[in-house]
C-alpha cells in the first residue's frame, strides 16, 4: 500500500465500538511526523494502522499519542524488553535508539464524532543490508531481534497483542482522557530531567524536560521559566 494510514483513511470506521486494521509488508509512501518519510524495508518491520471512531471528541485529545505509546510499551515490555521507554510525544526508545514510532491522524465529523487512524511502526528484524545502510547514515535505531534474539515472537503475534492493547486503551481514553495513563507514562519517560531541544517551526528552545501536564503537554524548564508544549 502507499501507507497503512492512508489506506484506512479511505475506508473509515462508521460506528463506535468497532475498529479497522490494516497491516502491510511494504509501504511505498509511509509517513512520519512533520512530513518525514517512514522507511520500512520489505518484511523487516511491523507496519500497521488501526482505525477508530470516538462517539464524542475526548477531552485532551492531543494526548492520544502518549496513550498509544503506553499501549505499545506495555506489549513490548511484556514480551521481555523491560528497558524500553517513551520519548515525548510519539517514539519508543531502547538504550537511546528508536525502536518504534506512532503517527495519529484525526478527522472531525459534523455530528461531533471523531475519526482517528493510529499508525504504528515497529522495527522488527533488519537484514544485514539494512543495517549497513543505517550505519552509513548514522541513524540511531534498533530492532526487536537485536534485543530478544531467539525469544522474538512472530510479527502476527505482535500485531495481535498491540491491537488488543490499543482497543482497551482507546475505550479507557474515551472514558477518562489522559488522566488514568499519566502516572504510567511518566514511569516510561526517557526524557525526564534530560537536557533537550524543542523545535517549533523555525524556533529552537533549549531546556530540561520536566515530564508532562495532565493534558499531555511537555514541560520544559528554560532560562525564561517553565514552558508547556502541545506538539
PDB file of C-alpha atoms in Angstrom, residues 58-66 89 173 215-217 230:
ATOM      1  CA  UNK A  58     -12.409  13.084  24.120  1.00  0.00           C
ATOM      2  CA  UNK A  59     -11.004  15.794  26.341  1.00  0.00           C
ATOM      3  CA  UNK A  60      -7.262  16.339  25.949  1.00  0.00           C
ATOM      4  CA  UNK A  61      -7.378  14.676  22.534  1.00  0.00           C
ATOM      5  CA  UNK A  62      -3.796  15.788  21.779  1.00  0.00           C
ATOM      6  CA  UNK A  63      -2.566  13.371  24.463  1.00  0.00           C
ATOM      7  CA  UNK A  64      -3.758  10.338  22.468  1.00  0.00           C
ATOM      8  CA  UNK A  65      -0.268   9.731  21.049  1.00  0.00           C
ATOM      9  CA  UNK A  66       1.032   9.368  24.625  1.00  0.00           C
ATOM     10  CA  UNK A  89       5.347  12.750  22.007  1.00  0.00           C
ATOM     11  CA  UNK A 173      -9.200   7.045  26.969  1.00  0.00           C
ATOM     12  CA  UNK A 215      -3.219  17.261  29.317  1.00  0.00           C
ATOM     13  CA  UNK A 216      -0.091  15.525  27.971  1.00  0.00           C
ATOM     14  CA  UNK A 217       1.867  18.684  27.132  1.00  0.00           C
ATOM     15  CA  UNK A 230       1.407  20.807  22.982  1.00  0.00           C
TER      16      UNK A 230
END
